Amino acid sequence: MKSGKRYTELSKLVDRSTAYDPSEAVRLVQETGKAKFDETVELHVRLGVDSRHADQQVRGAVVLPHGTGRTKKVLVITKGPKADEATAAGADYVGAEDMIEKITKENWFDFDVVVATPDMMGILGRIARVLGPKGLMPNPKAGTVTMDVAKAINEIKAGKIEYRLDKTNIIHCPIGKVSFGQEKLEENLKVIMDAIIKAKPAAAKGQYLKNVSISATMGPGIKINPTKFA
């Protein structure tokens, strides 16, 4: 695939053979994030684990100090007083069987995160095959299966992100917008990397952080020296 002229020019600012210090990488990602819109800064971390094994899964959630620059739409699956609590806390959608039906019959996905109370996991199981591949299935480790729905909603709205391994043992997640500037992006990067390091499975052997890189939506990948996070 032939790269566009703009991408080629931006790539000249980055030395592909160099693994930069985190602060230098953040500076470069801002220099290469020059599109006409406010580009998202994405983090990509390849880990020395095997996601096929249950004891080597890496998954969790963390609240970024400066958020992601995007407010997420939250669907809460619950009933009774908890439904009222969810509405009061600012959930975008609240319901139970009616929401399951809407997703099933209308292929409706106008939400970014699903929060559920534990008693609702049975009915959610009916659409696990639909939600799972999209990364939308609530999970206790991510704090999205909880009785404290208000806390979950507040954290998500404040910039809580979930991180999880994909099939190729890589974690992809947003750490903010180019417009955040150096300090905020660096702080968000540090918080998410600290969380990933703390989540290292006991069964993981050898080098844990294999490759770390960041990139703006339309910009080239910028490698970061993994030892700078250890």
PDB file of C-alpha atoms in Angstrom:
ATOM      1  CA  MET A   1       0.000   0.000   0.000  1.00  0.00           C
ATOM      2  CA  LYS A   2       1.397   3.380  -0.999  1.00  0.00           C
ATOM      3  CA  SER A   3       1.460   5.914   1.822  1.00  0.00           C
ATOM      4  CA  GLY A   4       0.052   9.385   1.209  1.00  0.00           C
ATOM      5  CA  LYS A   5       2.348  12.370   0.734  1.00  0.00           C
ATOM      6  CA  ARG A   6       1.345  13.869   4.083  1.00  0.00           C
ATOM      7  CA  TYR A   7       2.035  10.626   5.976  1.00  0.00           C
ATOM      8  CA  THR A   8       5.405  10.253   4.234  1.00  0.00           C
ATOM      9  CA  GLU A   9       6.397  13.784   5.265  1.00  0.00           C
ATOM     10  CA  LEU A  10       5.359  13.181   8.880  1.00  0.00           C
ATOM     11  CA  SER A  11       7.230   9.855   8.963  1.00  0.00           C
ATOM     12  CA  LYS A  12      10.473  11.748   8.275  1.00  0.00           C
ATOM     13  CA  LEU A  13      10.151  13.304  11.754  1.00  0.00           C
ATOM     14  CA  VAL A  14      10.349   9.851  13.355  1.00  0.00           C
ATOM     15  CA  ASP A  15      13.391   7.563  13.365  1.00  0.00           C
ATOM     16  CA  ARG A  16      11.907   4.075  13.041  1.00  0.00           C
ATOM     17  CA  SER A  17      15.047   2.456  14.466  1.00  0.00           C
ATOM     18  CA  THR A  18      14.931   4.496  17.687  1.00  0.00           C
ATOM     19  CA  ALA A  19      13.008   3.660  20.856  1.00  0.00           C
ATOM     20  CA  TYR A  20      12.425   7.086  22.392  1.00  0.00           C
ATOM     21  CA  ASP A  21      12.074   8.242  25.975  1.00  0.00           C
ATOM     22  CA  PRO A  22       8.352   8.618  26.865  1.00  0.00           C
ATOM     23  CA  SER A  23       8.509  12.435  26.981  1.00  0.00           C
ATOM     24  CA  GLU A  24      10.254  12.632  23.597  1.00  0.00           C
ATOM     25  CA  ALA A  25       7.700  10.226  22.093  1.00  0.00           C
ATOM     26  CA  VAL A  26       4.839  12.387  23.401  1.00  0.00           C
ATOM     27  CA  ARG A  27       6.473  15.480  21.880  1.00  0.00           C
ATOM     28  CA  LEU A  28       6.777  13.687  18.527  1.00  0.00           C
ATOM     29  CA  VAL A  29       3.203  12.410  18.563  1.00  0.00           C
ATOM     30  CA  GLN A  30       2.024  16.017  18.842  1.00  0.00           C
ATOM     31  CA  GLU A  31       4.280  17.065  15.952  1.00  0.00           C
ATOM     32  CA  THR A  32       2.900  14.263  13.764  1.00  0.00           C
ATOM     33  CA  GLY A  33      -0.737  14.771  14.791  1.00  0.00           C
ATOM     34  CA  LYS A  34      -1.441  17.668  12.451  1.00  0.00           C
ATOM     35  CA  ALA A  35      -4.705  16.639  10.778  1.00  0.00           C
ATOM     36  CA  LYS A  36      -7.609  19.085  10.423  1.00  0.00           C
ATOM     37  CA  PHE A  37      -9.343  17.441  13.401  1.00  0.00           C
ATOM     38  CA  ASP A  38      -8.144  16.855  16.961  1.00  0.00           C
ATOM     39  CA  GLU A  39      -6.456  13.479  16.584  1.00  0.00           C
ATOM     40  CA  THR A  40      -6.675  10.771  19.238  1.00  0.00           C
ATOM     41  CA  VAL A  41      -3.371   9.534  20.659  1.00  0.00           C
ATOM     42  CA  GLU A  42      -3.350   5.725  20.764  1.00  0.00           C
ATOM     43  CA  LEU A  43      -1.108   3.492  22.865  1.00  0.00           C
ATOM     44  CA  HIS A  44      -0.067   0.044  21.614  1.00  0.00           C
ATOM     45  CA  VAL A  45       1.684  -2.391  23.959  1.00  0.00           C
ATOM     46  CA  ARG A  46       2.842  -5.860  22.897  1.00  0.00           C
ATOM     47  CA  LEU A  47       3.284  -8.121  25.902  1.00  0.00           C
ATOM     48  CA  GLY A  48       5.376 -11.232  26.438  1.00  0.00           C
ATOM     49  CA  VAL A  49       2.385 -13.354  27.429  1.00  0.00           C
ATOM     50  CA  ASP A  50       0.147 -15.866  25.652  1.00  0.00           C
ATOM     51  CA  SER A  51      -3.482 -14.733  25.693  1.00  0.00           C
ATOM     52  CA  ARG A  52      -4.653 -18.259  24.841  1.00  0.00           C
ATOM     53  CA  HIS A  53      -3.941 -19.246  28.461  1.00  0.00           C
ATOM     54  CA  ALA A  54      -6.388 -18.119  31.134  1.00  0.00           C
ATOM     55  CA  ASP A  55      -3.579 -17.530  33.655  1.00  0.00           C
ATOM     56  CA  GLN A  56      -1.825 -15.129  31.264  1.00  0.00           C
ATOM     57  CA  GLN A  57      -4.721 -12.787  30.567  1.00  0.00           C
ATOM     58  CA  VAL A  58      -4.087  -9.085  31.113  1.00  0.00           C
ATOM     59  CA  ARG A  59      -7.230  -7.049  31.630  1.00  0.00           C
ATOM     60  CA  GLY A  60      -8.366  -4.215  33.821  1.00  0.00           C
ATOM     61  CA  ALA A  61      -9.529  -0.633  33.938  1.00  0.00           C
ATOM     62  CA  VAL A  62      -8.023   2.654  35.035  1.00  0.00           C
ATOM     63  CA  VAL A  63      -9.221   6.235  35.325  1.00  0.00           C
ATOM     64  CA  LEU A  64      -6.978   8.496  33.242  1.00  0.00           C
ATOM     65  CA  PRO A  65      -6.277  11.714  35.200  1.00  0.00           C
ATOM     66  CA  HIS A  66      -7.183  13.865  32.189  1.00  0.00           C
ATOM     67  CA  GLY A  67      -9.741  11.575  30.535  1.00  0.00           C
ATOM     68  CA  THR A  68      -9.659  10.620  26.852  1.00  0.00           C
ATOM     69  CA  GLY A  69     -11.177  13.772  25.386  1.00  0.00           C
ATOM     70  CA  ARG A  70     -14.358  11.915  24.559  1.00  0.00           C
ATOM     71  CA  THR A  71     -17.434  11.408  26.742  1.00  0.00           C
ATOM     72  CA  LYS A  72     -18.643   7.837  26.573  1.00  0.00           C
ATOM     73  CA  LYS A  73     -22.279   6.800  26.304  1.00  0.00           C
ATOM     74  CA  VAL A  74     -23.196   4.401  29.093  1.00  0.00           C
ATOM     75  CA  LEU A  75     -25.927   1.729  28.997  1.00  0.00           C
ATOM     76  CA  VAL A  76     -26.886   0.334  32.402  1.00  0.00           C
ATOM     77  CA  ILE A  77     -28.702  -3.008  32.604  1.00  0.00           C
ATOM     78  CA  THR A  78     -30.580  -3.099  35.907  1.00  0.00           C
ATOM     79  CA  LYS A  79     -34.030  -2.844  37.513  1.00  0.00           C
ATOM     80  CA  GLY A  80     -35.872  -1.164  40.387  1.00  0.00           C
ATOM     81  CA  PRO A  81     -34.088   1.333  42.682  1.00  0.00           C
ATOM     82  CA  LYS A  82     -30.763   0.696  40.909  1.00  0.00           C
ATOM     83  CA  ALA A  83     -32.344   1.888  37.650  1.00  0.00           C
ATOM     84  CA  ASP A  84     -33.322   5.149  39.350  1.00  0.00           C
ATOM     85  CA  GLU A  85     -29.794   5.439  40.771  1.00  0.00           C
ATOM     86  CA  ALA A  86     -28.297   4.927  37.303  1.00  0.00           C
ATOM     87  CA  THR A  87     -30.541   7.578  35.753  1.00  0.00           C
ATOM     88  CA  ALA A  88     -29.689  10.058  38.519  1.00  0.00           C
ATOM     89  CA  ALA A  89     -25.952   9.373  38.015  1.00  0.00           C
ATOM     90  CA  GLY A  90     -26.168  10.341  34.337  1.00  0.00           C
ATOM     91  CA  ALA A  91     -26.459   7.029  32.492  1.00  0.00           C
ATOM     92  CA  ASP A  92     -27.415   7.580  28.845  1.00  0.00           C
ATOM     93  CA  TYR A  93     -29.668   4.511  28.707  1.00  0.00           C
ATOM     94  CA  VAL A  94     -31.161   2.369  31.499  1.00  0.00           C
ATOM     95  CA  GLY A  95     -33.228  -0.796  31.217  1.00  0.00           C
ATOM     96  CA  ALA A  96     -33.310  -4.579  31.427  1.00  0.00           C
ATOM     97  CA  GLU A  97     -35.077  -7.036  29.085  1.00  0.00           C
ATOM     98  CA  ASP A  98     -36.287  -4.120  26.945  1.00  0.00           C
ATOM     99  CA  MET A  99     -32.682  -3.124  26.186  1.00  0.00           C
ATOM    100  CA  ILE A 100     -31.652  -6.725  25.458  1.00  0.00           C
ATOM    101  CA  GLU A 101     -34.547  -6.921  22.997  1.00  0.00           C
ATOM    102  CA  LYS A 102     -33.598  -3.611  21.364  1.00  0.00           C
ATOM    103  CA  ILE A 103     -30.012  -4.818  20.823  1.00  0.00           C
ATOM    104  CA  THR A 104     -31.204  -8.194  19.485  1.00  0.00           C
ATOM    105  CA  LYS A 105     -34.016  -7.018  17.203  1.00  0.00           C
ATOM    106  CA  GLU A 106     -32.759  -3.617  16.053  1.00  0.00           C
ATOM    107  CA  ASN A 107     -28.995  -4.323  16.082  1.00  0.00           C
ATOM    108  CA  TRP A 108     -28.781  -1.219  18.295  1.00  0.00           C
ATOM    109  CA  PHE A 109     -25.353  -0.183  19.559  1.00  0.00           C
ATOM    110  CA  ASP A 110     -25.593   3.527  20.345  1.00  0.00           C
ATOM    111  CA  PHE A 111     -23.428   3.158  23.469  1.00  0.00           C
ATOM    112  CA  ASP A 112     -19.747   2.711  24.357  1.00  0.00           C
ATOM    113  CA  VAL A 113     -19.860   0.895  27.715  1.00  0.00           C
ATOM    114  CA  VAL A 114     -22.317  -1.505  29.361  1.00  0.00           C
ATOM    115  CA  VAL A 115     -22.641  -1.555  33.157  1.00  0.00           C
ATOM    116  CA  ALA A 116     -24.757  -4.224  34.824  1.00  0.00           C
ATOM    117  CA  THR A 117     -25.763  -5.256  38.332  1.00  0.00           C
ATOM    118  CA  PRO A 118     -24.777  -8.885  39.145  1.00  0.00           C
ATOM    119  CA  ASP A 119     -28.416 -10.079  39.120  1.00  0.00           C
ATOM    120  CA  MET A 120     -28.699  -9.069  35.443  1.00  0.00           C
ATOM    121  CA  MET A 121     -25.777 -11.178  34.165  1.00  0.00           C
ATOM    122  CA  GLY A 122     -28.147 -14.080  33.467  1.00  0.00           C
ATOM    123  CA  ILE A 123     -30.207 -12.131  30.926  1.00  0.00           C
ATOM    124  CA  LEU A 124     -27.064 -10.509  29.511  1.00  0.00           C
ATOM    125  CA  GLY A 125     -25.704 -13.988  28.848  1.00  0.00           C
ATOM    126  CA  ARG A 126     -28.306 -14.260  26.061  1.00  0.00           C
ATOM    127  CA  ILE A 127     -26.411 -11.656  24.027  1.00  0.00           C
ATOM    128  CA  ALA A 128     -22.854 -12.430  25.173  1.00  0.00           C
ATOM    129  CA  ARG A 129     -22.033 -13.647  21.645  1.00  0.00           C
ATOM    130  CA  VAL A 130     -23.027 -10.238  20.300  1.00  0.00           C
ATOM    131  CA  LEU A 131     -21.444  -8.053  23.002  1.00  0.00           C
ATOM    132  CA  GLY A 132     -18.268 -10.121  23.529  1.00  0.00           C
ATOM    133  CA  PRO A 133     -16.609  -9.604  20.114  1.00  0.00           C
ATOM    134  CA  LYS A 134     -17.282  -5.852  20.382  1.00  0.00           C
ATOM    135  CA  GLY A 135     -15.618  -5.696  23.802  1.00  0.00           C
ATOM    136  CA  LEU A 136     -18.912  -4.588  25.377  1.00  0.00           C
ATOM    137  CA  MET A 137     -19.641  -7.478  27.739  1.00  0.00           C
ATOM    138  CA  PRO A 138     -19.606  -6.240  31.372  1.00  0.00           C
ATOM    139  CA  ASN A 139     -16.819  -7.697  33.486  1.00  0.00           C
ATOM    140  CA  PRO A 140     -16.122  -7.540  37.241  1.00  0.00           C
ATOM    141  CA  LYS A 141     -12.388  -6.906  36.608  1.00  0.00           C
ATOM    142  CA  ALA A 142     -13.262  -3.788  34.628  1.00  0.00           C
ATOM    143  CA  GLY A 143     -15.665  -2.624  37.341  1.00  0.00           C
ATOM    144  CA  THR A 144     -18.647  -2.864  34.988  1.00  0.00           C
ATOM    145  CA  VAL A 145     -20.435  -5.617  36.945  1.00  0.00           C
ATOM    146  CA  THR A 146     -21.290  -3.873  40.209  1.00  0.00           C
ATOM    147  CA  MET A 147     -24.016  -2.870  42.626  1.00  0.00           C
ATOM    148  CA  ASP A 148     -22.460   0.596  42.860  1.00  0.00           C
ATOM    149  CA  VAL A 149     -23.754   1.741  39.470  1.00  0.00           C
ATOM    150  CA  ALA A 150     -23.396   5.449  40.321  1.00  0.00           C
ATOM    151  CA  LYS A 151     -19.660   5.055  41.004  1.00  0.00           C
ATOM    152  CA  ALA A 152     -19.171   3.054  37.788  1.00  0.00           C
ATOM    153  CA  ILE A 153     -20.980   5.693  35.698  1.00  0.00           C
ATOM    154  CA  ASN A 154     -19.078   8.580  37.306  1.00  0.00           C
ATOM    155  CA  GLU A 155     -15.705   6.907  36.686  1.00  0.00           C
ATOM    156  CA  ILE A 156     -16.531   6.106  33.048  1.00  0.00           C
ATOM    157  CA  LYS A 157     -17.690   9.665  32.413  1.00  0.00           C
ATOM    158  CA  ALA A 158     -14.518  10.973  34.130  1.00  0.00           C
ATOM    159  CA  GLY A 159     -12.241   9.078  31.721  1.00  0.00           C
ATOM    160  CA  LYS A 160     -12.079   5.460  32.854  1.00  0.00           C
ATOM    161  CA  ILE A 161     -10.752   3.176  30.151  1.00  0.00           C
ATOM    162  CA  GLU A 162     -10.586  -0.581  29.934  1.00  0.00           C
ATOM    163  CA  TYR A 163      -7.473  -2.296  28.659  1.00  0.00           C
ATOM    164  CA  ARG A 164      -7.323  -5.892  27.489  1.00  0.00           C
ATOM    165  CA  LEU A 165      -5.155  -8.150  25.362  1.00  0.00           C
ATOM    166  CA  ASP A 166      -6.246  -8.917  21.830  1.00  0.00           C
ATOM    167  CA  LYS A 167      -5.552 -12.265  20.133  1.00  0.00           C
ATOM    168  CA  THR A 168      -2.093 -11.077  19.073  1.00  0.00           C
ATOM    169  CA  ASN A 169      -1.106 -10.226  22.686  1.00  0.00           C
ATOM    170  CA  ILE A 170      -1.343  -6.479  22.092  1.00  0.00           C
ATOM    171  CA  ILE A 171      -3.218  -3.883  24.162  1.00  0.00           C
ATOM    172  CA  HIS A 172      -4.607  -0.914  22.208  1.00  0.00           C
ATOM    173  CA  CYS A 173      -6.125   2.044  24.052  1.00  0.00           C
ATOM    174  CA  PRO A 174      -6.570   5.815  23.738  1.00  0.00           C
ATOM    175  CA  ILE A 175      -4.585   8.081  26.067  1.00  0.00           C
ATOM    176  CA  GLY A 176      -6.089  11.434  25.054  1.00  0.00           C
ATOM    177  CA  LYS A 177      -6.146  13.971  22.246  1.00  0.00           C
ATOM    178  CA  VAL A 178      -3.233  15.778  20.571  1.00  0.00           C
ATOM    179  CA  SER A 179      -4.660  19.061  21.922  1.00  0.00           C
ATOM    180  CA  PHE A 180      -4.091  17.888  25.523  1.00  0.00           C
ATOM    181  CA  GLY A 181      -0.473  18.996  25.299  1.00  0.00           C
ATOM    182  CA  GLN A 182       2.728  17.481  26.657  1.00  0.00           C
ATOM    183  CA  GLU A 183       2.043  17.328  30.392  1.00  0.00           C
ATOM    184  CA  LYS A 184      -1.456  15.819  30.289  1.00  0.00           C
ATOM    185  CA  LEU A 185      -0.532  13.211  27.671  1.00  0.00           C
ATOM    186  CA  GLU A 186       2.570  12.206  29.647  1.00  0.00           C
ATOM    187  CA  GLU A 187       0.546  11.844  32.858  1.00  0.00           C
ATOM    188  CA  ASN A 188      -2.140   9.745  31.131  1.00  0.00           C
ATOM    189  CA  LEU A 189       0.559   7.564  29.535  1.00  0.00           C
ATOM    190  CA  LYS A 190       2.264   6.971  32.889  1.00  0.00           C
ATOM    191  CA  VAL A 191      -0.998   6.013  34.641  1.00  0.00           C
ATOM    192  CA  ILE A 192      -2.025   3.454  31.988  1.00  0.00           C
ATOM    193  CA  MET A 193       1.490   1.967  31.747  1.00  0.00           C
ATOM    194  CA  ASP A 194       1.705   1.640  35.553  1.00  0.00           C
ATOM    195  CA  ALA A 195      -1.630  -0.210  35.502  1.00  0.00           C
ATOM    196  CA  ILE A 196      -0.487  -2.591  32.731  1.00  0.00           C
ATOM    197  CA  ILE A 197       2.766  -3.339  34.591  1.00  0.00           C
ATOM    198  CA  LYS A 198       0.887  -4.003  37.858  1.00  0.00           C
ATOM    199  CA  ALA A 199      -1.436  -6.373  35.971  1.00  0.00           C
ATOM    200  CA  LYS A 200       1.471  -8.651  34.974  1.00  0.00           C
ATOM    201  CA  PRO A 201       0.305 -12.255  35.436  1.00  0.00           C
ATOM    202  CA  ALA A 202       2.378 -14.471  37.769  1.00  0.00           C
ATOM    203  CA  ALA A 203       2.559 -17.025  34.935  1.00  0.00           C
ATOM    204  CA  ALA A 204       4.278 -14.550  32.563  1.00  0.00           C
ATOM    205  CA  LYS A 205       7.895 -15.494  31.941  1.00  0.00           C
ATOM    206  CA  GLY A 206      10.711 -13.528  30.315  1.00  0.00           C
ATOM    207  CA  GLN A 207      10.365  -9.964  29.045  1.00  0.00           C
ATOM    208  CA  TYR A 208       6.892  -8.622  29.841  1.00  0.00           C
ATOM    209  CA  LEU A 209       6.913  -5.341  27.875  1.00  0.00           C
ATOM    210  CA  LYS A 210       7.985  -6.402  24.376  1.00  0.00           C
ATOM    211  CA  ASN A 211       7.077  -3.301  22.373  1.00  0.00           C
ATOM    212  CA  VAL A 212       5.506   0.010  23.349  1.00  0.00           C
ATOM    213  CA  SER A 213       4.469   2.657  20.831  1.00  0.00           C
ATOM    214  CA  ILE A 214       2.134   5.610  20.465  1.00  0.00           C
ATOM    215  CA  SER A 215       0.629   7.237  17.403  1.00  0.00           C
ATOM    216  CA  ALA A 216      -1.846   9.944  16.471  1.00  0.00           C
ATOM    217  CA  THR A 217      -4.891   8.816  14.452  1.00  0.00           C
ATOM    218  CA  MET A 218      -3.321   9.733  11.095  1.00  0.00           C
ATOM    219  CA  GLY A 219       0.328   9.705  12.151  1.00  0.00           C
ATOM    220  CA  PRO A 220       3.167   7.169  12.156  1.00  0.00           C
ATOM    221  CA  GLY A 221       3.944   4.858  15.075  1.00  0.00           C
ATOM    222  CA  ILE A 222       6.557   6.128  17.532  1.00  0.00           C
ATOM    223  CA  LYS A 223       8.448   3.479  19.509  1.00  0.00           C
ATOM    224  CA  ILE A 224       9.068   4.008  23.218  1.00  0.00           C
ATOM    225  CA  ASN A 225      11.877   2.346  25.160  1.00  0.00           C
ATOM    226  CA  PRO A 226      10.025  -0.193  27.375  1.00  0.00           C
ATOM    227  CA  THR A 227      12.740  -0.084  30.059  1.00  0.00           C
ATOM    228  CA  LYS A 228      11.758   3.510  30.837  1.00  0.00           C
ATOM    229  CA  PHE A 229       8.516   2.215  32.397  1.00  0.00           C
ATOM    230  CA  ALA A 230       9.922  -0.674  34.414  1.00  0.00           C
TER     231      ALA A 230
END
